[in-house]
Coordinates of C-alpha atoms (C1' of nucleotides) in Angstrom, one line a residue:
Chain A
M23 CA -40.1 -1.0 0.5
Q24 CA -40.6 -4.6 0.4
D25 CA -40.6 -8.0 2.1
D26 CA -37.8 -7.1 4.6
A27 CA -39.7 -8.0 7.7
A28 CA -40.0 -11.6 6.7
L29 CA -36.6 -13.0 5.9
E30 CA -34.4 -11.2 8.4
S31 CA -32.3 -14.1 9.1
Q32 CA -29.3 -12.6 7.4
S33 CA -27.6 -9.4 8.1
M34 CA -29.2 -6.1 7.2
Q35 CA -26.3 -4.8 5.2
L36 CA -26.4 -7.9 3.0
M37 CA -30.1 -7.4 2.4
V38 CA -29.6 -3.8 1.5
A39 CA -26.6 -4.6 -0.7
D40 CA -28.4 -7.4 -2.5
G41 CA -31.6 -5.5 -2.9
L42 CA -29.8 -2.4 -4.2
R43 CA -27.6 -4.4 -6.6
A44 CA -30.6 -6.1 -8.1
R45 CA -32.4 -2.9 -8.5
I46 CA -29.5 -1.3 -10.2
I47 CA -28.9 -4.2 -12.6
A48 CA -32.6 -4.3 -13.4
G49 CA -32.4 -0.7 -14.4
E50 CA -34.9 0.3 -11.7
L51 CA -32.4 2.8 -10.4
E52 CA -31.2 4.8 -13.3
T53 CA -27.5 5.7 -13.7
G54 CA -26.6 8.9 -12.0
V55 CA -29.5 9.0 -9.6
G56 CA -28.6 10.0 -6.1
L57 CA -28.8 7.5 -3.3
S58 CA -29.3 9.2 0.0
E59 CA -28.2 7.1 2.9
I60 CA -31.0 8.3 5.1
A61 CA -33.7 7.8 2.5
L62 CA -32.5 4.2 1.9
A63 CA -32.3 3.7 5.6
S64 CA -35.9 4.5 6.1
E65 CA -36.9 2.7 3.0
Y66 CA -35.3 -0.5 4.2
G67 CA -36.3 0.1 7.8
V68 CA -32.8 0.2 9.2
S69 CA -30.4 2.8 10.3
R70 CA -27.8 4.5 8.2
T71 CA -25.0 2.2 9.4
P72 CA -25.9 -1.0 7.4
V73 CA -26.9 1.2 4.5
R74 CA -23.4 2.8 4.5
E75 CA -21.7 -0.6 4.6
A76 CA -23.8 -1.9 1.7
L77 CA -23.1 1.2 -0.4
K78 CA -19.4 0.8 0.4
Q79 CA -19.5 -2.7 -1.0
L80 CA -21.4 -1.7 -4.0
Q81 CA -18.8 0.9 -4.6
T82 CA -15.9 -1.5 -4.7
E83 CA -18.1 -3.6 -7.0
G84 CA -18.2 -0.6 -9.2
L85 CA -21.9 -0.2 -9.1
V86 CA -22.2 3.1 -7.2
Q87 CA -19.9 6.0 -6.8
I88 CA -19.5 7.7 -3.4
R89 CA -18.5 11.3 -3.6
P90 CA -17.4 12.4 -0.1
R91 CA -19.6 15.0 1.5
V92 CA -21.6 15.2 -1.6
G93 CA -23.6 12.1 -2.2
T94 CA -23.8 8.6 -3.5
F95 CA -24.8 8.0 -7.1
V96 CA -25.4 5.0 -9.3
S97 CA -22.3 4.7 -11.5
T98 CA -22.6 6.1 -15.0
P99 CA -20.2 4.1 -17.2
T100 CA -18.5 6.2 -19.8
R101 CA -18.3 5.0 -23.4
A102 CA -14.7 4.0 -22.7
D103 CA -15.9 2.0 -19.7
I104 CA -18.4 0.1 -21.9
V105 CA -15.8 -0.7 -24.5
E106 CA -13.5 -2.0 -21.8
L107 CA -16.3 -4.1 -20.2
F108 CA -17.0 -5.7 -23.6
Q109 CA -13.3 -6.4 -24.0
M110 CA -13.3 -8.1 -20.7
K111 CA -16.4 -10.1 -21.5
E112 CA -14.7 -11.4 -24.6
I113 CA -11.5 -12.2 -22.8
L114 CA -13.1 -14.0 -19.9
E115 CA -15.7 -15.9 -21.8
G116 CA -13.2 -17.0 -24.3
A117 CA -10.9 -18.2 -21.6
A118 CA -13.8 -19.9 -19.9
A119 CA -14.7 -21.8 -23.0
R120 CA -11.2 -23.0 -23.4
L121 CA -11.1 -24.2 -19.8
F122 CA -14.5 -25.7 -20.2
A123 CA -13.5 -27.7 -23.3
A124 CA -10.5 -29.1 -21.4
R125 CA -12.7 -30.5 -18.6
G126 CA -14.8 -33.0 -20.6
E127 CA -17.9 -34.4 -19.2
I128 CA -19.0 -32.3 -16.3
P129 CA -22.5 -31.4 -15.1
E130 CA -22.4 -28.0 -16.8
L131 CA -21.9 -29.7 -20.1
E132 CA -25.1 -31.6 -19.8
A133 CA -26.9 -28.4 -18.7
L134 CA -25.4 -26.7 -21.8
R135 CA -26.8 -29.3 -24.0
S136 CA -30.3 -28.8 -22.5
N137 CA -29.9 -25.1 -22.9
V138 CA -29.1 -25.3 -26.6
V139 CA -32.1 -27.6 -27.1
A140 CA -34.4 -25.2 -25.3
S141 CA -32.9 -22.3 -27.2
D142 CA -33.6 -24.0 -30.5
A143 CA -37.1 -24.5 -29.5
A144 CA -37.5 -20.9 -28.3
V145 CA -36.1 -19.7 -31.6
A146 CA -38.5 -22.0 -33.5
R147 CA -41.5 -20.4 -31.9
D148 CA -40.0 -17.0 -32.1
D149 CA -40.0 -16.5 -28.4
V150 CA -37.6 -13.7 -28.0
D151 CA -38.0 -13.2 -24.2
G152 CA -37.6 -16.9 -23.6
Y153 CA -34.5 -17.0 -25.7
A154 CA -33.0 -13.9 -24.1
A155 CA -33.3 -15.7 -20.7
L156 CA -31.7 -18.8 -22.1
V157 CA -28.8 -16.7 -23.5
G158 CA -28.1 -15.4 -20.0
D159 CA -28.1 -19.0 -18.8
F160 CA -25.8 -20.1 -21.6
H161 CA -23.1 -17.5 -20.9
D162 CA -23.3 -18.2 -17.2
L163 CA -23.0 -21.9 -17.9
I164 CA -19.9 -21.3 -20.0
V165 CA -18.3 -19.3 -17.2
R166 CA -19.3 -21.8 -14.5
G167 CA -18.0 -24.6 -16.7
S168 CA -14.6 -23.1 -16.6
G169 CA -14.3 -24.5 -13.1
N170 CA -12.6 -21.3 -12.0
R171 CA -14.6 -19.6 -9.3
K172 CA -12.4 -16.4 -9.4
L173 CA -13.1 -16.1 -13.0
R174 CA -16.8 -16.3 -12.4
T175 CA -16.7 -13.9 -9.5
H176 CA -15.0 -11.2 -11.4
Y177 CA -17.0 -11.9 -14.6
T178 CA -20.2 -11.4 -12.7
M179 CA -18.9 -8.2 -11.1
L180 CA -18.0 -6.8 -14.5
M181 CA -21.2 -7.8 -16.1
N182 CA -23.1 -6.2 -13.3
Q183 CA -21.4 -2.9 -14.2
L184 CA -22.8 -3.3 -17.7
A185 CA -26.3 -4.1 -16.4
Y186 CA -25.9 -6.8 -19.0
P187 CA -29.2 -8.7 -18.7
R188 CA -31.0 -5.7 -20.0
L189 CA -28.8 -5.5 -23.0
V190 CA -29.4 -9.0 -24.3
A191 CA -32.9 -8.3 -25.5
T192 CA -31.7 -5.2 -27.3
S193 CA -28.9 -7.1 -29.1
L194 CA -31.5 -9.6 -30.2
S195 CA -33.8 -7.0 -31.7
R196 CA -31.5 -6.8 -34.7
P197 CA -33.1 -8.7 -37.5
G198 CA -31.6 -12.1 -38.1
R199 CA -29.5 -11.9 -35.0
L200 CA -31.7 -14.3 -33.1
V201 CA -31.2 -17.3 -35.4
E202 CA -27.6 -16.4 -35.9
S203 CA -27.0 -16.3 -32.1
D204 CA -28.7 -19.6 -31.6
A205 CA -26.5 -21.2 -34.4
E206 CA -23.4 -19.8 -32.8
H207 CA -24.4 -21.3 -29.4
G208 CA -24.8 -24.7 -31.1
R209 CA -21.3 -24.4 -32.7
V210 CA -19.7 -23.5 -29.4
L211 CA -21.4 -26.4 -27.7
A212 CA -20.2 -28.8 -30.3
I213 CA -16.6 -27.7 -30.2
I214 CA -16.6 -27.9 -26.4
V215 CA -17.9 -31.4 -26.6
S216 CA -15.1 -32.2 -29.0
K217 CA -12.6 -30.8 -26.5
D218 CA -10.8 -28.6 -29.0
E219 CA -9.7 -26.0 -26.5
S220 CA -8.2 -23.4 -28.9
T221 CA -11.1 -23.5 -31.3
A222 CA -13.5 -23.3 -28.4
E223 CA -11.8 -20.1 -27.2
R224 CA -11.8 -18.6 -30.7
L225 CA -15.4 -19.5 -31.4
M226 CA -16.5 -18.1 -28.1
R227 CA -14.7 -14.9 -28.6
E228 CA -16.2 -14.5 -32.1
H229 CA -19.6 -15.2 -30.7
V230 CA -19.2 -12.6 -28.0
R231 CA -17.9 -10.1 -30.5
A232 CA -20.8 -10.7 -32.9
S233 CA -23.3 -10.2 -30.0
Q234 CA -21.6 -7.0 -29.1
E235 CA -21.7 -5.6 -32.6
A236 CA -25.3 -6.5 -32.9
L237 CA -25.9 -4.7 -29.6
L238 CA -24.0 -1.6 -30.5
G239 CA -25.8 -1.5 -33.8
A240 CA -29.2 -1.6 -32.1
M241 CA -28.3 0.7 -29.3
T242 CA -29.2 4.3 -28.7
F243 CA -26.2 5.3 -26.7
P244 CA -25.4 5.7 -23.0
G245 CA -27.3 8.3 -21.1
E246 CA -30.4 7.5 -23.2
T247 CA -30.5 3.7 -23.6
G248 CA -34.2 3.3 -23.1
M249 CA -33.5 4.9 -19.8
A250 CA -35.5 8.0 -20.1
R251 CA -35.6 10.1 -17.1
Chain B
M145 CA 2.6 4.2 14.9
Q146 CA 1.2 7.6 14.8
D147 CA 2.7 8.8 11.5
D148 CA -0.9 9.1 10.4
A149 CA -1.6 12.1 12.5
A150 CA 0.3 14.3 10.1
L151 CA -1.1 13.8 6.6
E152 CA -4.8 13.3 7.4
S153 CA -5.9 15.1 4.3
Q154 CA -7.8 12.0 3.1
S155 CA -10.4 9.9 4.7
M156 CA -9.5 7.7 7.6
Q157 CA -11.1 4.6 6.2
L158 CA -9.0 5.0 3.0
M159 CA -5.8 5.3 5.1
V160 CA -6.7 2.3 7.1
A161 CA -7.7 0.3 4.0
D162 CA -4.5 1.2 2.2
G163 CA -2.4 0.6 5.2
L164 CA -3.9 -2.8 5.9
R165 CA -3.8 -3.9 2.3
A166 CA -0.1 -3.0 2.0
R167 CA 0.6 -4.9 5.2
I168 CA -1.2 -8.0 4.1
I169 CA 0.4 -8.0 0.7
A170 CA 3.8 -7.5 2.2
G171 CA 3.2 -10.5 4.4
E172 CA 3.5 -8.5 7.5
L173 CA 0.1 -9.8 8.5
E174 CA 0.1 -13.6 8.1
T175 CA -2.9 -15.3 6.7
G176 CA -5.4 -16.5 9.2
V177 CA -4.4 -13.9 11.8
G178 CA -7.3 -12.2 13.5
L179 CA -7.9 -8.5 13.0
S180 CA -9.8 -7.1 15.9
E181 CA -11.7 -3.9 15.0
I182 CA -11.0 -2.3 18.3
A183 CA -7.3 -3.1 18.2
L184 CA -7.0 -1.7 14.7
A185 CA -8.9 1.3 15.8
S186 CA -6.6 2.2 18.6
E187 CA -3.6 1.3 16.4
Y188 CA -4.6 3.8 13.7
G189 CA -5.9 6.3 16.2
V190 CA -9.5 6.2 15.0
S191 CA -12.8 4.8 16.0
R192 CA -14.2 1.4 15.0
T193 CA -16.4 2.9 12.3
P194 CA -13.7 3.7 9.6
V195 CA -12.0 0.5 10.5
R196 CA -15.1 -1.4 9.8
E197 CA -15.6 0.2 6.5
A198 CA -12.0 -0.4 5.5
L199 CA -12.4 -4.1 6.5
K200 CA -15.6 -4.3 4.5
Q201 CA -13.8 -3.1 1.4
L202 CA -10.9 -5.5 1.9
Q203 CA -13.4 -8.2 2.2
T204 CA -14.9 -7.6 -1.2
E205 CA -11.4 -7.3 -2.5
G206 CA -10.9 -10.8 -1.1
L207 CA -8.1 -10.0 1.2
V208 CA -9.9 -10.6 4.5
Q209 CA -12.8 -12.7 5.6
I210 CA -15.3 -11.4 8.1
R211 CA -17.1 -14.1 10.1
P212 CA -20.1 -12.4 11.7
R213 CA -20.0 -12.3 15.5
V214 CA -16.7 -14.1 15.4
G215 CA -14.0 -12.0 14.0
T216 CA -12.2 -10.8 10.9
F217 CA -9.2 -12.7 9.6
V218 CA -6.7 -12.4 6.8
S219 CA -7.9 -14.6 4.0
T220 CA -6.2 -18.0 3.7
P221 CA -6.2 -19.0 0.1
T222 CA -6.8 -22.7 -0.4
R223 CA -4.6 -24.6 -2.9
A224 CA -7.5 -24.5 -5.3
D225 CA -7.6 -20.7 -4.9
I226 CA -4.0 -20.4 -5.8
V227 CA -4.4 -22.5 -8.9
E228 CA -7.3 -20.4 -10.0
L229 CA -5.4 -17.2 -9.3
F230 CA -2.5 -18.4 -11.5
Q231 CA -4.9 -19.3 -14.2
M232 CA -6.4 -15.8 -14.0
K233 CA -2.9 -14.3 -14.1
E234 CA -2.1 -16.2 -17.3
I235 CA -5.4 -15.3 -18.9
L236 CA -5.3 -11.6 -18.1
E237 CA -1.6 -11.0 -18.8
G238 CA -2.0 -12.9 -22.1
A239 CA -4.9 -10.8 -23.1
A240 CA -3.1 -7.7 -22.0
A241 CA -0.1 -8.5 -24.2
R242 CA -2.4 -9.0 -27.1
L243 CA -4.0 -5.7 -26.6
F244 CA -0.7 -4.0 -26.0
A245 CA 0.7 -5.4 -29.3
A246 CA -2.2 -3.9 -31.1
R247 CA -1.6 -0.4 -29.8
G248 CA 1.7 0.3 -31.3
E249 CA 3.9 3.1 -30.0
I250 CA 2.5 4.2 -26.6
P251 CA 4.4 5.5 -23.6
E252 CA 4.2 2.1 -21.9
L253 CA 6.2 0.6 -24.8
E254 CA 9.1 2.9 -24.2
A255 CA 8.9 2.2 -20.5
L256 CA 9.0 -1.5 -21.4
R257 CA 12.1 -1.1 -23.4
S258 CA 13.8 0.7 -20.5
N259 CA 12.7 -2.0 -18.2
V260 CA 14.2 -4.8 -20.3
V261 CA 17.4 -2.9 -20.6
A262 CA 17.6 -2.4 -16.9
S263 CA 16.7 -6.1 -16.4
D264 CA 19.5 -7.2 -18.6
A265 CA 21.8 -5.1 -16.5
A266 CA 20.5 -6.4 -13.3
V267 CA 20.9 -10.0 -14.5
A268 CA 24.4 -9.2 -15.7
R269 CA 25.5 -8.2 -12.2
D270 CA 23.4 -10.9 -10.6
D271 CA 21.3 -8.5 -8.7
V272 CA 18.3 -10.7 -7.8
D273 CA 16.5 -8.2 -5.7
G274 CA 16.8 -5.5 -8.3
Y275 CA 15.6 -7.9 -11.0
A276 CA 12.7 -9.0 -8.9
A277 CA 11.5 -5.4 -8.6
L278 CA 11.9 -5.0 -12.3
V279 CA 9.9 -8.1 -12.9
G280 CA 7.0 -6.6 -11.0
D281 CA 7.3 -3.4 -13.1
F282 CA 7.4 -5.4 -16.3
H283 CA 4.2 -7.2 -15.6
D284 CA 2.5 -4.1 -14.4
L285 CA 3.6 -2.4 -17.6
I286 CA 2.2 -5.1 -19.7
V287 CA -1.2 -4.8 -18.0
R288 CA -1.1 -1.1 -18.1
G289 CA -0.2 -1.2 -21.8
S290 CA -3.4 -3.0 -22.5
G291 CA -5.1 0.3 -22.3
N292 CA -8.0 -1.4 -20.4
R293 CA -8.4 0.0 -16.9
K294 CA -10.9 -2.6 -15.9
L295 CA -8.4 -5.3 -16.8
R296 CA -5.8 -3.6 -14.7
T297 CA -8.1 -3.1 -11.7
H298 CA -9.2 -6.7 -11.6
Y299 CA -5.7 -8.0 -12.3
T300 CA -4.4 -6.0 -9.4
M301 CA -7.2 -7.3 -7.1
L302 CA -6.4 -10.9 -8.0
M303 CA -2.7 -10.5 -7.6
N304 CA -3.2 -8.9 -4.2
Q305 CA -4.9 -12.1 -3.2
L306 CA -1.8 -14.0 -4.1
A307 CA 0.4 -11.6 -2.2
Y308 CA 2.3 -11.9 -5.5
P309 CA 5.2 -9.5 -5.0
R310 CA 6.6 -11.8 -2.3
L311 CA 6.4 -14.8 -4.6
V312 CA 8.6 -13.3 -7.4
A313 CA 11.8 -13.6 -5.4
T314 CA 10.9 -17.2 -4.6
S315 CA 10.4 -18.1 -8.2
L316 CA 13.7 -16.6 -9.1
S317 CA 15.5 -18.7 -6.6
R318 CA 15.4 -21.6 -9.0
P319 CA 18.8 -22.0 -10.7
G320 CA 18.8 -20.7 -14.2
R321 CA 15.4 -19.2 -13.9
L322 CA 16.8 -15.7 -13.6
V323 CA 18.4 -15.6 -17.0
E324 CA 15.6 -17.6 -18.6
S325 CA 13.0 -15.1 -17.2
D326 CA 15.0 -12.2 -18.5
A327 CA 15.3 -13.7 -22.0
E328 CA 11.5 -14.3 -22.0
H329 CA 10.9 -10.7 -21.2
G330 CA 13.0 -9.7 -24.1
R331 CA 11.1 -11.9 -26.5
V332 CA 7.8 -10.6 -25.3
L333 CA 9.0 -7.1 -25.8
A334 CA 10.2 -7.9 -29.3
I335 CA 7.0 -9.5 -30.4
I336 CA 4.9 -6.6 -29.0
V337 CA 7.0 -4.2 -31.0
S338 CA 6.4 -6.3 -34.1
K339 CA 2.6 -5.9 -33.4
D340 CA 2.0 -9.6 -33.7
E341 CA -1.0 -9.9 -31.4
S342 CA -1.5 -13.6 -31.4
T343 CA 2.1 -14.5 -30.8
A344 CA 2.3 -11.8 -28.1
E345 CA -0.5 -13.4 -26.3
R346 CA 0.9 -16.9 -26.7
L347 CA 4.4 -15.9 -25.6
M348 CA 3.1 -14.0 -22.6
R349 CA 1.0 -16.9 -21.5
E350 CA 4.0 -19.2 -21.9
H351 CA 6.2 -16.9 -19.9
V352 CA 3.6 -16.6 -17.1
R353 CA 3.2 -20.3 -17.0
A354 CA 7.0 -20.9 -16.9
S355 CA 7.2 -18.5 -14.0
Q356 CA 4.5 -20.3 -12.2
E357 CA 6.1 -23.6 -12.7
A358 CA 9.4 -22.3 -11.4
L359 CA 7.6 -20.9 -8.4
L360 CA 5.7 -24.0 -7.6
G361 CA 8.9 -26.0 -7.9
A362 CA 10.7 -23.7 -5.4
M363 CA 7.8 -23.4 -3.1
T364 CA 7.3 -25.1 0.2
F365 CA 3.6 -25.3 0.1
P366 CA 0.8 -23.3 1.6
G367 CA 0.6 -23.9 5.2
E368 CA 4.3 -23.4 5.5
T369 CA 5.3 -20.6 3.1
G370 CA 5.4 -18.1 5.8
M371 CA 1.7 -18.6 5.3
A372 CA 0.9 -20.4 8.4
R373 CA -2.7 -20.8 9.1
Chain C
dC263 C1' -30.3 43.2 -15.4
dC264 C1' -26.2 40.7 -13.9
dG265 C1' -22.7 39.2 -10.9
dC266 C1' -21.0 38.1 -6.4
dG267 C1' -21.0 37.0 -1.6
dT268 C1' -23.2 35.0 2.2
dC269 C1' -26.0 31.7 4.4
dA270 C1' -29.0 27.8 5.2
dT271 C1' -29.6 23.1 4.3
dC272 C1' -28.4 18.7 3.0
dT273 C1' -24.9 15.4 2.4
dT274 C1' -21.5 12.0 4.2
dG275 C1' -17.6 11.0 7.8
dC276 C1' -16.6 9.7 12.4
dA277 C1' -17.4 8.6 17.4
dT278 C1' -19.8 6.2 20.7
dG279 C1' -23.3 3.2 23.1
dC280 C1' -25.9 -0.9 23.3
dA281 C1' -27.4 -5.5 22.0
dA282 C1' -26.7 -10.2 20.6
dG283 C1' -24.1 -14.1 19.3
dT284 C1' -19.9 -17.0 19.6
dG285 C1' -16.2 -19.4 21.5
dA286 C1' -13.3 -20.6 25.2
dC287 C1' -12.3 -21.4 29.7
dC288 C1' -13.2 -23.1 34.2
dC289 C1' -15.5 -25.7 37.4
dT290 C1' -18.0 -29.6 38.7
dA291 C1' -19.5 -34.3 38.7
dG292 C1' -18.8 -39.1 37.5
Chain D
dC61 C1' -8.5 -38.3 34.7
dT62 C1' -12.2 -37.3 31.7
dA63 C1' -16.6 -35.5 30.1
dG64 C1' -20.1 -32.3 30.6
dG65 C1' -22.3 -28.0 31.6
dG66 C1' -22.4 -23.3 32.5
dT67 C1' -20.6 -18.9 32.7
dC68 C1' -17.9 -15.0 31.0
dA69 C1' -15.3 -12.2 28.1
dC70 C1' -14.8 -10.9 23.5
dT71 C1' -16.4 -10.3 18.9
dT72 C1' -19.1 -7.9 15.4
dG73 C1' -23.9 -5.8 14.1
dC74 C1' -26.8 -1.9 14.5
dA75 C1' -28.5 2.7 16.2
dT76 C1' -27.7 7.3 17.1
dG77 C1' -25.5 11.9 17.8
dC78 C1' -22.4 15.3 16.4
dA79 C1' -19.2 17.6 13.2
dA80 C1' -17.4 19.3 8.8
dG81 C1' -17.8 20.1 4.1
dA82 C1' -20.3 21.0 -0.3
dT83 C1' -24.1 22.6 -2.8
dG84 C1' -27.5 25.6 -4.2
dA85 C1' -30.4 29.5 -3.3
dC86 C1' -31.2 33.9 -1.9
dG87 C1' -30.3 38.7 -1.4
dC88 C1' -27.5 42.6 -2.0
dG89 C1' -24.7 45.7 -4.6
dG90 C1' -23.1 47.4 -8.9

DNA sequence: CCGCGTCATCTTGCATGCAAGTGACCCTAG
DNA sequence: CTAGGGTCACTTGCATGCAAGATGACGCGG
């Protein structure tokens, strides 16, 4: 129920898909909730057809689950899924850091420097929300800096399944994790600058794992993750 | 082709999607060729709707490209795409080998042993086609043995984009590569058995890279690899 | 009171019709 | 012969109607 009427330059199904994806990631649509085609159609002011195609795409992206003749639901990752997603995060970000380190001076490196500077400042003034946003940018920069678009595409897809952005703040709620995280970012940057590929991968993986452990420690588990119904 | 009419237990769109995917991977449908919805519809004996949904899925899988109001075409990977896909192959298989090594005695390990035995035999009798098939199984077993289903899902998606199965035979055409490849498989197996995670990852990555180099050396390049545009 | 069978309703799957845009071909003029 | 313009056929995007299946409720019988 929003600004559809205005920017209708692109296809309806893309609008619906993007809108739905954003809402799912943001947690606006809770996991397990039913998505009626007809309801979404009237909500977006289109017919069922583009809604169906959008849902189909979100299904192959792993965000929704279509049960034939029953209904479409926001995917509810199992605990095993979450573990697997975290593994993938570690693998892909580690590999990205390695590739990044091998590339030398690229635009993303300068952006990464700025990010770390800004992060230090945010930590200094204890701006958790600001830092959380910078963390998102940091990891995205790492992945972009790999120079491998497929890696980035699939990384994004996987992180969407985790609704990752919402988790960052949680992981930072752990006492001491904020400054620790910031320090790790600085070390990763330094080692990328030094073009030490292997160490870059190792440091990045360690950083990702540390974040995950902080998160898991601060997390009330799936089904009830601050997602009350 | 009306073999479909018999086993229509599952959805039409799934049938179409699977059929098309298989044909694309097998190289039956060359890259760049146009896929008319209406033509496919009559070919599969269904209406345009399920065909459209199948194509939409194949698009998000990266196998076809839908140009609005123009047509749908089998994706034509650029050279950069291929490089990226190979990088991903190395990353994911390396990571899979590491995870595999950490898991110890699992069914996939026994299957892997059988595979290596069969591969040795195939090489001994110079059965290239047989060995090529076993190579496919070997790599799939490695990925399955990671125990990470997301890894396998995305790995499969990426390899589909490469139409990888067709490439294996090509890479083995290089003189000496056959026995070399087989020996590498044996070493990978041995190190997984020994549960040396880091070495498993390294060996696997080296093996993947060696295969790629053999392939690139034996390959008349995109544009003329049976991949006309 | 409890269990079971039937039915109504809601869901998606598929077929079809229409609209709009694109690209190619042909025809014409210079 | 070449360049330009205009038309036409073909493409996908979207809307709608119908059918089949699944789910849950309701009522009946034990």
